[in-house]
Amino acid sequence: MKNFSDSYKSAGVDVTAGYEAVRLMKDSVDRTTTDAVIGGLGGFGGLVRLKEVKDMDDPVLVSGTDGVGTKLKLAFLMNKHNTVGIDCVAMCVNDIICAGAKPLFFLDYVAVGKNYPEKVAEIVSGVAEGCVQAGCALVGGETAEMPGFYPIDEYDLAGFSVGIVDKSKILNVENVKEDDVIIALPSSGVHSNGFSLVRKVFGIGESNENLIQKVESLGTTIGDALLTPTKIYVKPVLNLMEKVNVKSIAHITGGGFYENVPRALPEGKKAVINKKDVRVLPIFDLIAKTGEIPEKDMYSTFNMGVGMMIIVDKNDVETALESLKLSGENAYVIGTIENGEKGIELC
């Protein structure tokens, strides 16, 4: 017999809704199961066998955690909840891959004002889709019903992932040298950063009036363009690392070009990028024009159409581009590495 408490329900928490949410999300979670997973939903912890260890001399676990941020506000207003889970996974696994690690598993945390099982299952379906794209297993999570803390129709979503890499294969920025080449992997849109500014620019408050406007340059509504989920780069990058010596990777998230690119560089090296080579997506042109935002602020906040930058030797460029093309990535050369003060030069 399932647990039930009239007293707890009268306080705003319906435990039976939690059971129903788990039942509804089961098929989505099952999609992510790998042969390393032991057991299923319902235990106190997710169990994953480290099968990869046998092929490694010195295995290292790499972890990453993140949330979706105020992009969730748009999901509330658009009543679309099946994509933000992809964002949540992407923000974690795209960080992990920057170390050269393969994501193994993911856990999510969904906090709601009121547990609507169908909505929670819809959120988790997005998490599961992200895990499938990243090749990792969704081995557990938590749904917390918190009446009086969150509005009844709102929620927060966060998670974390753990990956593994042989210590000798951890990407080391010290390997970056002069004349190395920077390859750009296109983003799918704004991804999951800068949405406080986005909401201010488009006047997004308590109504979806501005979000449902169709814009010709976008080919869709503003809301749908902004809710496009963050691209997950795990599989193309893992494939690339089997073909060439990837030296360093920058995941272009919060802080845009100016904050993230230097994180992939050693002291005494700078990234030189010609702005005309950046394939800026229409959504960023619209944001800049609508909000009258200076170019420097745009590159300091958004990915501008570049979700990830990969640094390789100049002799490996053609092989790298071909590998990425075979993985479905329309990658292109965006800059080079020069001697100088560590940082980025946009010219």
C-alpha angles and dihedrals in degrees: 000000000000118000116256135173124189089193094054090046090053087056090056103266118111108189091189089064087058091054091049092049090054090049092050095048096048096094091050092050092047089059089067099049115124129190088258093065118099117202125343143246120333105054127107091249140020114250121213125174114221096228093158092065094080090066095048131081095204113009117203126194116223121196136192134181134187146137137224098254125200092337081090089072089067091050089054093049094044092041088227114134107159098084106048090073088063088054091052094052093042095055090056104039094042087059092048093052089058087073091050092253129143113229112238106181145353136210126195136205120207118185115189137182089219127007109239100178095208092052093047090049089050091052092049091048086064091048089052092049090052090051091051090051090050095044094236132121127249098223101171148322145176134260112198120191106207112177114192091021100068125027109259094251097045136077143174125230129200138149148164139226136204124209137176137227136168108254092235089058099050107124110250121199089209088075091066112105141175115293094023112140129237117220121199124217109202119241124227092231138294090341109195106317136089097024095137086063092041091054091049093049094051096036093242109175129132096331133066092214094115093040095061094055112114115226119202095215090054097043089222142046122300090244096053092046092051093046093054102128124248114269116248113220101182102108098043091048094046089051090048093052089059090056105041141013103267106201103188142346133209120201105208103221134129110359093034121220097336097057103034106040094060089055087068094052136081124228112284096030130098133189113235114202127177108218092217088064093057110099097218114200120233092246090066093049088052093049092049094047097043095046096035087231118175116244092243091056091050092054090044093054112027139045090237091212098316114102098174139010122208124197119211138161113277089242091058098052099099093046090048094050091048092050092050091047090054087053091055097259119135091209124173142179111269105169152329140250119251135177114264144088110335109265143068131297116201109192 
